[in-house]
Coordinates of C-alpha atoms in Angstrom, one line a residue:
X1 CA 62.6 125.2 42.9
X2 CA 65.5 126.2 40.5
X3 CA 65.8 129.1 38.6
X4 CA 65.7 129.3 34.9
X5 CA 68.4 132.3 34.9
X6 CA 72.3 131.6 35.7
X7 CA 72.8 134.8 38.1
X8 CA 75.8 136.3 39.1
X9 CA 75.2 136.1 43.4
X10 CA 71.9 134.1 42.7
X11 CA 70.4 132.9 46.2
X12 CA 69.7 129.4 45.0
X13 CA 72.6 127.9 47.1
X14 CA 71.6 129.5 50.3
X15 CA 67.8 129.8 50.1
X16 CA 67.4 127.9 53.1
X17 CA 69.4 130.3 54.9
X18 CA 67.3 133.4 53.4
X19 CA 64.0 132.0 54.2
X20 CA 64.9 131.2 57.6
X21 CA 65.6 135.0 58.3
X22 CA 62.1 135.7 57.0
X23 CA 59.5 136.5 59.4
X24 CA 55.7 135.5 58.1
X25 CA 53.6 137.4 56.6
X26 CA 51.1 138.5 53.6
X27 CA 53.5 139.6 51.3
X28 CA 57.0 139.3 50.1
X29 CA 58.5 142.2 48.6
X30 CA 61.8 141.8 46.9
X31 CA 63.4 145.5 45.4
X32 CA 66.3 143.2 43.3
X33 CA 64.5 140.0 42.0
X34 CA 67.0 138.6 40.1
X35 CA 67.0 135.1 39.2
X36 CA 63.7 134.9 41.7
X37 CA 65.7 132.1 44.1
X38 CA 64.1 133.3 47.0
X39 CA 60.9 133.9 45.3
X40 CA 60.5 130.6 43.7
X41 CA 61.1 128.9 47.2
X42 CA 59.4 131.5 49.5
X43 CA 55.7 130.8 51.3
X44 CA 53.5 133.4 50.8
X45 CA 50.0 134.5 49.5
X46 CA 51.6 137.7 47.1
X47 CA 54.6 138.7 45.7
X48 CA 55.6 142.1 44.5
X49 CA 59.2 141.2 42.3
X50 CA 61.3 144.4 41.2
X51 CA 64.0 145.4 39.4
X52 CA 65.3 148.2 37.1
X53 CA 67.1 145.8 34.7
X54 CA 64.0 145.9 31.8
X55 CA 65.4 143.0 30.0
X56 CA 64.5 140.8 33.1
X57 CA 61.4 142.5 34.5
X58 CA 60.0 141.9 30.7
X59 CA 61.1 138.6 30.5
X60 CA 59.5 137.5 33.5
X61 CA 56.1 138.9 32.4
X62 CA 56.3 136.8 29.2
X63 CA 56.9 134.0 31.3
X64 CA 53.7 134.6 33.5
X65 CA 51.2 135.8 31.4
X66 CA 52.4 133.1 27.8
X67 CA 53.7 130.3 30.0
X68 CA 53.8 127.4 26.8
X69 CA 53.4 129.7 24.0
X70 CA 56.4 131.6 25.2
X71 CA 58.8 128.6 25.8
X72 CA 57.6 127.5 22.4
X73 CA 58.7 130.7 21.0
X74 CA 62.1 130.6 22.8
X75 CA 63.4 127.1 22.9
X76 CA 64.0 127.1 19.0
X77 CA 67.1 129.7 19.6
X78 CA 68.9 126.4 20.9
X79 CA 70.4 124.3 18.3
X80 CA 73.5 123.4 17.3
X81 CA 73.7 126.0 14.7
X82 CA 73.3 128.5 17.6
X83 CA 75.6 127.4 19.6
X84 CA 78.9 129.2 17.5
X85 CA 81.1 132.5 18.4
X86 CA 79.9 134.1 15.0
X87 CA 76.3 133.5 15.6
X88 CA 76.1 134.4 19.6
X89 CA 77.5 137.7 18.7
X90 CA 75.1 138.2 15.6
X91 CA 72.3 137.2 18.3
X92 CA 74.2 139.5 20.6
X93 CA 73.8 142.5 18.2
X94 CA 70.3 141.3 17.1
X95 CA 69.1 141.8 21.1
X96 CA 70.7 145.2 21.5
X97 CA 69.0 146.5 18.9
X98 CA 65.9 144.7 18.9
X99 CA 62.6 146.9 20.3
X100 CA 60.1 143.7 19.9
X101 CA 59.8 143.0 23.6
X102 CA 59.1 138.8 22.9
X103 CA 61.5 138.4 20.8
X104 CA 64.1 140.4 23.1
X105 CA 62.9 138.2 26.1
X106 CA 63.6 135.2 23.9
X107 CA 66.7 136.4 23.4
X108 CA 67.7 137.2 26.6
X109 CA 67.2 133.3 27.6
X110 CA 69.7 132.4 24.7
X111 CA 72.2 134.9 25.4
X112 CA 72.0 133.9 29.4
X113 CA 72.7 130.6 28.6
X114 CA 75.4 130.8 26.0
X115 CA 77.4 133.7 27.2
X116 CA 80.6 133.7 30.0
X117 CA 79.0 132.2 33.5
X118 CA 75.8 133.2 32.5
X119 CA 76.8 137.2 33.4
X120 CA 74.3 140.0 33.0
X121 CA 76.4 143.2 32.4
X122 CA 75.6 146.0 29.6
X123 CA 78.3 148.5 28.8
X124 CA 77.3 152.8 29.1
X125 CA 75.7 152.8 26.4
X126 CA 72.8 150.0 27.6
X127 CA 74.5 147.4 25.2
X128 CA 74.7 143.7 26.8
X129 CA 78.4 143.2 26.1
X130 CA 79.3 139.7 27.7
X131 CA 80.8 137.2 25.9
X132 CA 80.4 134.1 24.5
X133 CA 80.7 131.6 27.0
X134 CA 81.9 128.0 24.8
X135 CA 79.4 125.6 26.2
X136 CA 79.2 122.3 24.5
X137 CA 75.6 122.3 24.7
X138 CA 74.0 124.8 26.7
X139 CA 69.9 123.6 27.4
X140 CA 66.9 125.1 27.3
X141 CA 65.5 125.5 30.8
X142 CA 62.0 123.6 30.2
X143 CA 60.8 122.7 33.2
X144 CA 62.1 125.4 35.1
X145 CA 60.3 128.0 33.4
X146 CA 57.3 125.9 33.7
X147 CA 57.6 126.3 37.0
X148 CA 58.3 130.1 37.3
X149 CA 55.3 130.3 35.3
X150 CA 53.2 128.6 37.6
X151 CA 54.4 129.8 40.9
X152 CA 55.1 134.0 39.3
X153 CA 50.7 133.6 39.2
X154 CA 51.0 135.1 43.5
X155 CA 53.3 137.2 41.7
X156 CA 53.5 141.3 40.6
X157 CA 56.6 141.8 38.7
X158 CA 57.5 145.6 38.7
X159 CA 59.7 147.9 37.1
X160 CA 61.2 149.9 39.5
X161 CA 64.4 151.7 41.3
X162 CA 64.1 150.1 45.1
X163 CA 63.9 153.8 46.4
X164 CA 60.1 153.7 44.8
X165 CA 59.3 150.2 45.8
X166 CA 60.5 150.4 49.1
X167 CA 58.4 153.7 49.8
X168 CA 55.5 152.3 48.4
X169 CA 55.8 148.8 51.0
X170 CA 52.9 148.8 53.7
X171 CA 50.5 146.4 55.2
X172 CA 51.4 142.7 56.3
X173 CA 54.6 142.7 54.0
X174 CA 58.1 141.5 54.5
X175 CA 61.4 142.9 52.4
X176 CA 64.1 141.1 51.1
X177 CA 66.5 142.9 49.3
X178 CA 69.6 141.2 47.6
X179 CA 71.4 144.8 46.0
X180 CA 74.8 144.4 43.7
X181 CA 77.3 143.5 46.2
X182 CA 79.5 145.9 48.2
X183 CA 82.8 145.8 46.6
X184 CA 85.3 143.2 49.2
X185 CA 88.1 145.0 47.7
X186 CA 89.6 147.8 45.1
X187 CA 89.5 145.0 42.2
X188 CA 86.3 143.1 43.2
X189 CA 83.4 145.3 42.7
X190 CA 80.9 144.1 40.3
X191 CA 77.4 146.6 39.6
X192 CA 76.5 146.6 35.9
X193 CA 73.0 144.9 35.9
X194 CA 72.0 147.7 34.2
X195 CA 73.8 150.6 32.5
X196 CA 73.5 153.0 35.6
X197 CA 75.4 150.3 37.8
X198 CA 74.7 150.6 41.5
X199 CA 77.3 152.3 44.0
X200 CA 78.3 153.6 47.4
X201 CA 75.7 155.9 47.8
X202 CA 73.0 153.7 46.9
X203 CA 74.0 150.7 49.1
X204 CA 73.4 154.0 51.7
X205 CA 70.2 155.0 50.6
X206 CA 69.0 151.2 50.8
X207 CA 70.4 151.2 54.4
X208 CA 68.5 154.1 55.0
X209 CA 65.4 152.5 53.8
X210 CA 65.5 149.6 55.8
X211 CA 65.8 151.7 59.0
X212 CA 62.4 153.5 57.7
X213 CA 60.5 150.4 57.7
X214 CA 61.9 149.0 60.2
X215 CA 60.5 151.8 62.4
X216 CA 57.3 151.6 60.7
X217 CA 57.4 147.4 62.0
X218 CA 58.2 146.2 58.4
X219 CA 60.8 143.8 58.8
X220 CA 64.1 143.7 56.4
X221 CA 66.6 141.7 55.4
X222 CA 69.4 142.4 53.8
X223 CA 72.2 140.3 51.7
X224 CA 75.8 141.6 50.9
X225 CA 79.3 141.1 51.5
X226 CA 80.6 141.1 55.1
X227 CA 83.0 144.4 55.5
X228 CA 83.5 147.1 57.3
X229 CA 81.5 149.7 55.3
X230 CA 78.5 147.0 55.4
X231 CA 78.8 146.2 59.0
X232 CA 78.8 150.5 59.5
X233 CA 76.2 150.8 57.2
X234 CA 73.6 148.0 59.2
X235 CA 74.8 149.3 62.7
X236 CA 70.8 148.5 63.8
X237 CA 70.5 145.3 62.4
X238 CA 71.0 142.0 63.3
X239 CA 73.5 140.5 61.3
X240 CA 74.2 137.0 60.8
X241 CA 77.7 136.2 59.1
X242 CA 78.7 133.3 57.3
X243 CA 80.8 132.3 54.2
X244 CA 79.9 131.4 50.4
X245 CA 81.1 129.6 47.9
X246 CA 81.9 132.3 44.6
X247 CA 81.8 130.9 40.9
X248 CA 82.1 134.0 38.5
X249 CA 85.7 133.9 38.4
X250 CA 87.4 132.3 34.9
X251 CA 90.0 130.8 37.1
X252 CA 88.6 127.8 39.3
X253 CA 91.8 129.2 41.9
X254 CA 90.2 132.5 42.1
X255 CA 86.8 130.4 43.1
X256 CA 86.8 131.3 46.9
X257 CA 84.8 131.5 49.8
X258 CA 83.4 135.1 50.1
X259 CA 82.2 136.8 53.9
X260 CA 78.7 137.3 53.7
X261 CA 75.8 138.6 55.8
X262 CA 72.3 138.8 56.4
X263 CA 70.9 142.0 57.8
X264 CA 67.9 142.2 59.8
X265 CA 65.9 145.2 60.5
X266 CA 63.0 143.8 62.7

């Protein structure tokens, strides 16, 4: 199943991969949802889905609990009309400073499919600041919403920092946690989901985390770039490397194959 999101470092490409470093079990608990990749195309009886980016955790609650009545809300945002610099960035401003939690969901569709590579990124302030992206015609995901709707009805979608939803993890549960990327270099690093953005110290406190359960015989797995600091920071995992294919750059010569690793505490 395909995600209804564009997502910067979204899992759809190499799903296979994630779910094949999945143990079995009850429940799959996932600390960064994201565009739901793994989700969507995992096999299990529950989900618990979190995230501390609102905007999505409230979109994907609208999706589960309005299913037809939401997409018939949504889909009107794109038409022709819609689909212009001036009116993305009125839309734009309308989003930041709307407080009515539909039609911001709606919104959030509209602006994920007509800004820059589909980016989620909000300034200090908690303002979504990417720009418009110049798509000739940028669709409404129909069916694929559909089918988030269906499958997200396993599924607990939670707002939450992964320090809370890890601790709370017990039973017959498996983790998957896909973070904001360790930074390859000095000019790579990426972390604005949300306006509090996500550094070194938290890629250590997940570490940490994983360890914890990992003791307690919860099995984790980990995503993120394959470096030094990653490969010192999962010293008792099991880490599988391979490369990926990156698309966020503008330049389609800047579109390179990026390290990657899974991490496996189990």
């Amino acid at each position: 199943m395909k995600p209804f999101l564009k997502w910067a470092g979204g899992k759809f490409k190499i799903v296979d991969r994630v779910l094949a470093a999945l143990p079995a079990a009850e429940t799959l608990v996932e600390p960064f949802v994201g565009s739901g990749a793994v989700f969507l195309n995992a096999n299990y009886k529950h989900y618990v889905l979190a995230d501390t980016n609102a905007d999505l955790i409230h979109l994907y609650q609208a999706v589960q609990s309005q299913g037809q009545s939401f997409v018939d809300f949504s889909m009107g945002l794109f038409t022709p009309e819609n689909n212009t610099e001036a009116r993305f960035y009125a839309l734009r401003d309308e989003f930041n400073a709307c407080t009515d939690i539909r039609r911001r969901a709606a919104l959030f569709i509209y602006l994920n499919r007509h800004c820059f590579n589909g980016l989620c990124r909000y300034n200090a302030k908690g303002g979504f600041n990417v720009p418009f992206g110049r798509y000739t015609q940028p669709q409404f995901p129909l069916a694929e919403i559909l089918n988030f709707h269906e499958k997200s009805q396993a599924a607990e979608f939670v707002l939450s920092d992964f320090r809370r939803t890890l601790s709370q993890v017990s039973g017959h549960a498996v983790v998957y946690c896909d973070p904001p990327y360790a930074p390859i270099d000095a000019t790579s690093n990426f972390s604005d989901y949300t306006k509090e953005g996500f550094g070194p110290q938290d890629q250590k406190d997940l570490a940490t985390a994983a360890r914890s359960l990992q003791g307690q015989g919860i099995p984790v797995v980990i995503s993120n770039h394959d470096t030094d600091f990653t490969r010192a920071l999962y010293e008792n995992a099991k880490i599988e490397a391979f490369d990926v294919q990156r698309f966020i750059s503008s330049k389609a010569s800047n579109r390179k194959k990026a390290a990657e690793m899974l991490a496996v505490f189990a």
